[in-house]
Tab-separated table of C-alpha atoms in Angstrom:
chain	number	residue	atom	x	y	z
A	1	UNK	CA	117.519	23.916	219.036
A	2	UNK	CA	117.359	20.141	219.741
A	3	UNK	CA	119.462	18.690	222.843
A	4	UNK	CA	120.010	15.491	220.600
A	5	UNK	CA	119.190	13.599	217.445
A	6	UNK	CA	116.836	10.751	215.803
A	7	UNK	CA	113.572	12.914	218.133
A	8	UNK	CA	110.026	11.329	218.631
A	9	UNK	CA	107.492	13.434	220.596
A	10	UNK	CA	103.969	12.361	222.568
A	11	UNK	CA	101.805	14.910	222.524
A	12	UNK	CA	97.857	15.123	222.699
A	13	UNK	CA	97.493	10.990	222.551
A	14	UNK	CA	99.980	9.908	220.445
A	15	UNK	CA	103.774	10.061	218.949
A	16	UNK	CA	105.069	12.058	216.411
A	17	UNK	CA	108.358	11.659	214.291
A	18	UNK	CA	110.551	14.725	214.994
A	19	UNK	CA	110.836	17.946	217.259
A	20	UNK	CA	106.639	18.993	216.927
A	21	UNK	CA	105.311	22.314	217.969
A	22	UNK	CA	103.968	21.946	221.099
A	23	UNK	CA	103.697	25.670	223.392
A	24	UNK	CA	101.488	28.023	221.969
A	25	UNK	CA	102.328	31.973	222.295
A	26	UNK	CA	99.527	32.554	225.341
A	27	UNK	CA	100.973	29.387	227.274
A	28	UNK	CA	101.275	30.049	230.595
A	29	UNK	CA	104.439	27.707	230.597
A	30	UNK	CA	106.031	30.298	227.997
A	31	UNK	CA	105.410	33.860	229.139
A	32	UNK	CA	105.009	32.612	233.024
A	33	UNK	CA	107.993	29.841	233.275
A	34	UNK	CA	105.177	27.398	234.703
A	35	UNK	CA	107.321	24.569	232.871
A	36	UNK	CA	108.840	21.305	234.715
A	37	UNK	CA	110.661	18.177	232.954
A	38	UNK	CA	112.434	14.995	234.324
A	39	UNK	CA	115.001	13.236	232.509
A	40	UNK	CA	115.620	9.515	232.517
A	41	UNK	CA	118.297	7.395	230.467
A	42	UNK	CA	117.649	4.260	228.220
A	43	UNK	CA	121.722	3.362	227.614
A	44	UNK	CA	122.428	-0.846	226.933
A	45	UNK	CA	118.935	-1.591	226.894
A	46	UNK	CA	118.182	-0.267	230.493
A	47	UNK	CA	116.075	2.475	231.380
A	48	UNK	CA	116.792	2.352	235.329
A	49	UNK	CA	115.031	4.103	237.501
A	50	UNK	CA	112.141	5.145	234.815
A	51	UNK	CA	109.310	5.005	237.600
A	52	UNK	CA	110.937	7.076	239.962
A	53	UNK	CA	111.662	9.645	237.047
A	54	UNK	CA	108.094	9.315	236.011
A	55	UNK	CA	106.727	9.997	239.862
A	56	UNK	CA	108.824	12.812	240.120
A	57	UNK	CA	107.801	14.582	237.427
A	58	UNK	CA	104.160	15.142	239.109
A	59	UNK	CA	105.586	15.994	242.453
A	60	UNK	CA	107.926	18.637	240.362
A	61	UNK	CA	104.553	19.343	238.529
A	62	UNK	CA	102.381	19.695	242.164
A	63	UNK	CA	105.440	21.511	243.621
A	64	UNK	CA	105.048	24.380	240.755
A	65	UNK	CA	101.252	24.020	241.118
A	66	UNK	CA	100.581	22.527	238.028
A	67	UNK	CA	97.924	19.559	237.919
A	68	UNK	CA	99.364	16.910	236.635
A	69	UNK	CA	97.343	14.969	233.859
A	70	UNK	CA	99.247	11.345	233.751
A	71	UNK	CA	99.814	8.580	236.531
A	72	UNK	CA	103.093	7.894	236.615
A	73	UNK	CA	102.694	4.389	235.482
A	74	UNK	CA	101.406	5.459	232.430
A	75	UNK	CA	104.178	8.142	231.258
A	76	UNK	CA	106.144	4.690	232.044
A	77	UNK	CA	104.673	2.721	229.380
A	78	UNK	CA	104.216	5.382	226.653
A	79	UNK	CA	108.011	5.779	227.454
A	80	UNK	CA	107.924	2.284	226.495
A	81	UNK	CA	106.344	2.376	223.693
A	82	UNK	CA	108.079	5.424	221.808
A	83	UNK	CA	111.369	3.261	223.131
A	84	UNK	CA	110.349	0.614	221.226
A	85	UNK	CA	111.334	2.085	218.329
A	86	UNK	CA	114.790	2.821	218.677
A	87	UNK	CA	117.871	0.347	218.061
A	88	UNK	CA	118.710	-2.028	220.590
A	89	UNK	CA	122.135	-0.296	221.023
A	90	UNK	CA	120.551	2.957	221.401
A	91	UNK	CA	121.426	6.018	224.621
A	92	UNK	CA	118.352	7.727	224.385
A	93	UNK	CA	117.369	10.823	226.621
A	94	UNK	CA	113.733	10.243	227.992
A	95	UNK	CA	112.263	13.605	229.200
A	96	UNK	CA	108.250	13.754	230.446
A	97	UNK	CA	106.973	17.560	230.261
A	98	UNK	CA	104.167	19.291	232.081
A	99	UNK	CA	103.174	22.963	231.273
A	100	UNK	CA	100.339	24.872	232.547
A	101	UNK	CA	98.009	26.472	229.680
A	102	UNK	CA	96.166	28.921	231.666
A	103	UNK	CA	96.669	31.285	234.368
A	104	UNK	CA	94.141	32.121	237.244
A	105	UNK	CA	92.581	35.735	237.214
A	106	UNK	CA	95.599	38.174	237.458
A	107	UNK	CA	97.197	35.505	234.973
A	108	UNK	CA	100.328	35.154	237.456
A	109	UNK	CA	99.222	31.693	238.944
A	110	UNK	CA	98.482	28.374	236.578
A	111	UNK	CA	94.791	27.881	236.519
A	112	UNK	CA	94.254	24.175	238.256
A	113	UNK	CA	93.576	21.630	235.741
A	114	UNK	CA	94.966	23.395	232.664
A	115	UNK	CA	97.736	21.504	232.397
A	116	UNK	CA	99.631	20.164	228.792
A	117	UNK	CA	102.010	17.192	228.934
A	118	UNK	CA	104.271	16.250	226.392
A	119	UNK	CA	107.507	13.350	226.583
A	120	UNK	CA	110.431	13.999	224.320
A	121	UNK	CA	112.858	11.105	223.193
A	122	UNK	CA	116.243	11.942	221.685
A	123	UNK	CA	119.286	10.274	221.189
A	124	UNK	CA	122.274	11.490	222.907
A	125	UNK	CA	125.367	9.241	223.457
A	126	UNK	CA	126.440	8.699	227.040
A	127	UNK	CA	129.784	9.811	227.960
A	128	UNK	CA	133.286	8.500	227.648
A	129	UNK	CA	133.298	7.285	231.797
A	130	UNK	CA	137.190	8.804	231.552
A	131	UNK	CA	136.327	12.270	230.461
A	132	UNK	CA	136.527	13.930	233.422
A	133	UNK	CA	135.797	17.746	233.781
A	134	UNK	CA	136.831	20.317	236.358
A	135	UNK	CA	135.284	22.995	238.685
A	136	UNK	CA	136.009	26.367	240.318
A	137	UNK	CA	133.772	28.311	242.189
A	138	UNK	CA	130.678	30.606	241.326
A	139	UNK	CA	129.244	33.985	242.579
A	140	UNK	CA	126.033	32.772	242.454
A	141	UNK	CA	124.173	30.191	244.904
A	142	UNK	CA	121.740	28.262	245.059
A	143	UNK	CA	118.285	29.424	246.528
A	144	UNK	CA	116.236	28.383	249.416
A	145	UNK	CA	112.722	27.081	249.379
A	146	UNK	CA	111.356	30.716	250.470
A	147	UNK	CA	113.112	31.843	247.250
A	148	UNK	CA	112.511	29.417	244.949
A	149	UNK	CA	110.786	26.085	243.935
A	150	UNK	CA	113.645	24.025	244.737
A	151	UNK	CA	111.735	21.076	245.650
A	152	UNK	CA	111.474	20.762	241.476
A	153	UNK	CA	112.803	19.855	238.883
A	154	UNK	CA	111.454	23.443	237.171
A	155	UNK	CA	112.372	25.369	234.188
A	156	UNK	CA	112.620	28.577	236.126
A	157	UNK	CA	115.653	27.256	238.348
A	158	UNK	CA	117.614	26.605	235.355
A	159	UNK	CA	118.562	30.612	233.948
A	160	UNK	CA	120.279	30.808	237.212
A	161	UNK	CA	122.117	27.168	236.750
A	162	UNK	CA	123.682	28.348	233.028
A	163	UNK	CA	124.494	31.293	235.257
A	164	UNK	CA	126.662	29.398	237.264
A	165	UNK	CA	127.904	27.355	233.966
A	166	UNK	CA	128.735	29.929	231.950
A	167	UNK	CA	131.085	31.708	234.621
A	168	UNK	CA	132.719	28.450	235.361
A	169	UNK	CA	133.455	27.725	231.487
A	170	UNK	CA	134.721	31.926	230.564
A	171	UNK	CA	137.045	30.991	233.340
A	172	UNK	CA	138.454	27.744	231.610
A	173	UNK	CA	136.449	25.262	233.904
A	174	UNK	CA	133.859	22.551	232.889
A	175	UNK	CA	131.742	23.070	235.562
A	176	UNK	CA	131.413	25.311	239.112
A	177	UNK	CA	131.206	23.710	242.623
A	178	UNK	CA	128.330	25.682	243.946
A	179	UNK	CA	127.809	26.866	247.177
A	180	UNK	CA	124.244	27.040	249.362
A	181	UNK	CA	123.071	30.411	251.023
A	182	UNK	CA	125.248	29.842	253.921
A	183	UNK	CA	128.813	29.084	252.079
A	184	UNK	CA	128.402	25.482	252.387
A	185	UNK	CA	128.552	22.736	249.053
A	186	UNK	CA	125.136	21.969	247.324
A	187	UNK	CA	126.529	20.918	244.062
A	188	UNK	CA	127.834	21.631	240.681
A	189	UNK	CA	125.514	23.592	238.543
A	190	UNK	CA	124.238	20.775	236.419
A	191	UNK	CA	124.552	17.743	238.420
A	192	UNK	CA	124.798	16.464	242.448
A	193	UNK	CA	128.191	15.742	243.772
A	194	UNK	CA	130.637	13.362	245.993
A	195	UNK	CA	134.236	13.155	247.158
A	196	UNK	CA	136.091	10.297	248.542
A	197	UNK	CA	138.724	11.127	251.301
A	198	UNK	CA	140.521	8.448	253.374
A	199	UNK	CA	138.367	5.341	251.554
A	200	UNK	CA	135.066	6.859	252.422
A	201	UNK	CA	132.737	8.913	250.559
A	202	UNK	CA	130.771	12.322	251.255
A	203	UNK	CA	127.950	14.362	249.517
A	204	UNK	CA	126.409	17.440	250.811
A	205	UNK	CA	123.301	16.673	253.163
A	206	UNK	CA	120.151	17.535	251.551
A	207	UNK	CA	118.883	21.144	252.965
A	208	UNK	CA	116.216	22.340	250.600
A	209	UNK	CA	118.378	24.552	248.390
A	210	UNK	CA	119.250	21.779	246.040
A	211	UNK	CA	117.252	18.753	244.214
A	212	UNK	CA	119.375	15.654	245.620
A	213	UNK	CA	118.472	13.317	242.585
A	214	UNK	CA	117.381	10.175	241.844
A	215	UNK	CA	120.610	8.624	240.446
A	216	UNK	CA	122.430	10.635	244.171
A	217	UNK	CA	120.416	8.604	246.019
A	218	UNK	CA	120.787	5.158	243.728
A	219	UNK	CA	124.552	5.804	244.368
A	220	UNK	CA	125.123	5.983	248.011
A	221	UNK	CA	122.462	2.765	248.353
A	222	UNK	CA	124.611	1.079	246.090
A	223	UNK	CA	127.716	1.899	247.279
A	224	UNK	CA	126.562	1.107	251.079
A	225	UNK	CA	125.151	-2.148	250.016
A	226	UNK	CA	129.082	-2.857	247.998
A	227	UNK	CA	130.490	-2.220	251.872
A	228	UNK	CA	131.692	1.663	251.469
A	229	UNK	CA	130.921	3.927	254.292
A	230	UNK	CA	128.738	7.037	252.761
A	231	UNK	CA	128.070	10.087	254.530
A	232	UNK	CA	125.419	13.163	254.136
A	233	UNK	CA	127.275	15.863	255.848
A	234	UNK	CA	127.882	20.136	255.612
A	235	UNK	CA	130.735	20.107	253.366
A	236	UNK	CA	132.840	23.294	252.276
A	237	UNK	CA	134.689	24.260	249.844
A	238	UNK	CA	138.109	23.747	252.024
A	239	UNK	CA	136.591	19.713	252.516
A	240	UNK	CA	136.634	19.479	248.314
A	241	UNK	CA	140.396	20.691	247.837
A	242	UNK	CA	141.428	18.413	250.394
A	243	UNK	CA	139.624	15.622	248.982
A	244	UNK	CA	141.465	12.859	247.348
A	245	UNK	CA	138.817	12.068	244.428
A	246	UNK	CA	135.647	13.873	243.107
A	247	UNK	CA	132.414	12.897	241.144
A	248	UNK	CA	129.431	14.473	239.992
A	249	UNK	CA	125.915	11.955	239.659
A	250	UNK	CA	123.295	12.790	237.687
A	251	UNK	CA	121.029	11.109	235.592
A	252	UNK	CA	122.986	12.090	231.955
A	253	UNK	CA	125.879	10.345	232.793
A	254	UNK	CA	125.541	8.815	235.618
A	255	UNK	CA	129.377	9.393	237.012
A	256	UNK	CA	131.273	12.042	235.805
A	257	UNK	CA	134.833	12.031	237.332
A	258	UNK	CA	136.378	15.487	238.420
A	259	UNK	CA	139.898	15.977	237.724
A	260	UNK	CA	140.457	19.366	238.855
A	261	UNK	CA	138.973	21.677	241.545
A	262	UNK	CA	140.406	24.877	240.634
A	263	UNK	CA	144.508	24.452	241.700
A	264	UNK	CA	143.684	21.017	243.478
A	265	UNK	CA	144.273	18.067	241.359
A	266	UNK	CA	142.596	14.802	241.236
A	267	UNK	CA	142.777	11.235	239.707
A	268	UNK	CA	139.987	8.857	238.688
A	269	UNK	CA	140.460	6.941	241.979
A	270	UNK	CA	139.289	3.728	243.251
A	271	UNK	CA	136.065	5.081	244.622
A	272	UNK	CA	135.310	6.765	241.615
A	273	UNK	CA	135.021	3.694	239.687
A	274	UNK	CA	133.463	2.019	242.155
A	275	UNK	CA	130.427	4.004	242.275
A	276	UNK	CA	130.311	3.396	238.695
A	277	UNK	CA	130.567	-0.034	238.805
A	278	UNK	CA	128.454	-0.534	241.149
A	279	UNK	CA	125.819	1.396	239.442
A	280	UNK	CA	126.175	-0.628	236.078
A	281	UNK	CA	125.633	-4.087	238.426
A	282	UNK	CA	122.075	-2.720	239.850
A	283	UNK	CA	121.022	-1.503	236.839
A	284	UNK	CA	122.095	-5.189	234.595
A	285	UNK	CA	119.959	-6.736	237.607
A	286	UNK	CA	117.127	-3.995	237.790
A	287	UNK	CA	113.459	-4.672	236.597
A	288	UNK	CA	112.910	-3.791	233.109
């Protein structure tokens, strides 16, 4: 089932109206999980960030040992180009794909160089910036590096990410504050995360057991550059109930405020809005 609406699809050379076929049954990417995917945004004409999406799609690619078949500053400008075609007051989601066809000779392993690529474009609105969801906690965690490929952005991590979700929303929560292998914060199970406590803002410290993302990292150099003081540091669960606002980043909306952490509440504070803000003013002056 399609994520959004109004789809065009590059595959094998060229773009094609619509949701195409593009896995075949002996795939490895289907019956192994050798899949990866990136997502970037094009919302009021901007596409920020669409080279750093575009690089990290090979590293997720190389991480899951998949050769990649397209520089990154090509997958930019076929982006481009199937952009091109959508209105001017468009939010599209832009998501390169890399698959491996083959395996090696047990058929566990992708076979180097049999790679397919494919970038889907589909219209999905960004989000009211005042709908605000709410976490609790989760029984599951997220895996280390000797467990997992969490240096990608894989298809395999994400069965255990709706895990998380699902829990969070059959206990009346939008989304779960997730916790690493040792009890400490990594995220929420779809997107990175900050608090603000006493005018200054946290996010977990990147350990390995989490992606810290693209739009993370745009945030706290924005928000350092705008004057706020922005720490990496262990948080727990006790540091996000005695925050005094929360926010998840990630590239779909950017800045989703939190308004509840299980009993704690919270308002769309100052620092909140200020990330957002912030964000909107590098992106209006970003390269196109």
């Amino acid at each position: 089932m399609a994520f959004g609406t109004n789809i065009r699809t590059y595959f094998e050379g060229s773009w094609h109206e619509g949701d195409i076929p593009v896995m075949r049954a002996a795939d490895h990417g289907l019956w192994q999980g050798s899949s990866i995917f990136d997502g970037a945004r094009l919302f009021d004409g901007l596409v920020p960030d669409l080279d750093l999406h575009c690089a990290r799609a090979n590293r997720s690619a190389e991480a899951l040992m998949i050769t990649p078949t397209i520089d990154p500053a090509e997958m930019v400008e076929i982006a481009r180009e199937g952009l091109r075609k959508y209105a001017k007051d468009a939010a599209v989601y832009v998501r390169p794909m890399y698959w491996a066809i083959a395996g090696s000779d047990l058929g566990v392993a992708p076979k180097l160089g049999e790679t397919r690529f494919a970038l889907c474009l589909e219209e999905v609105a960004m989000p009211d910036p005042n709908a605000a969801t709410t976490l609790t906690t989760t029984q599951f965690r997220r895996p280390v590096l000797a467990d997992n490929v969490c240096n990608a952005k894989a298809g395999c991590l994400y069965p255990n990410n709706a895990r998380m979700l699902v829990e969070a929303q059959r206990k009346g929560f939008g989304n779960a504050l997730v916790q690493d292998s040792h009890g400490n914060v990594a995220e929420s199970a779809t997107a990175n995360v900050f608090m603000a406590r006493d005018g200054e803002l946290f996010t977990p410290i990147a350990n390995g057991t989490f992606l810290a993302g693209i739009t993370r990292a745009r945030h706290i150099k924005n928000l350092r550059a705008a004057g706020f003081a922005v720490h990496e540091a262990v948080l727990t669960l006790d540091d996000f109930h005695a925050a005094d606002e929360v926010f998840l980043s990630g590239n779909f909306a950017k800045v989703t405020p939190v308004a509840a952490f299980d009993d704690t509440r919270y308002e769309i504070g100052p620092l909140t809005k200020a990330a957002r803000e912030a964000y909107w003013d590098w992106a209006l002056g970003a390269p196109l």
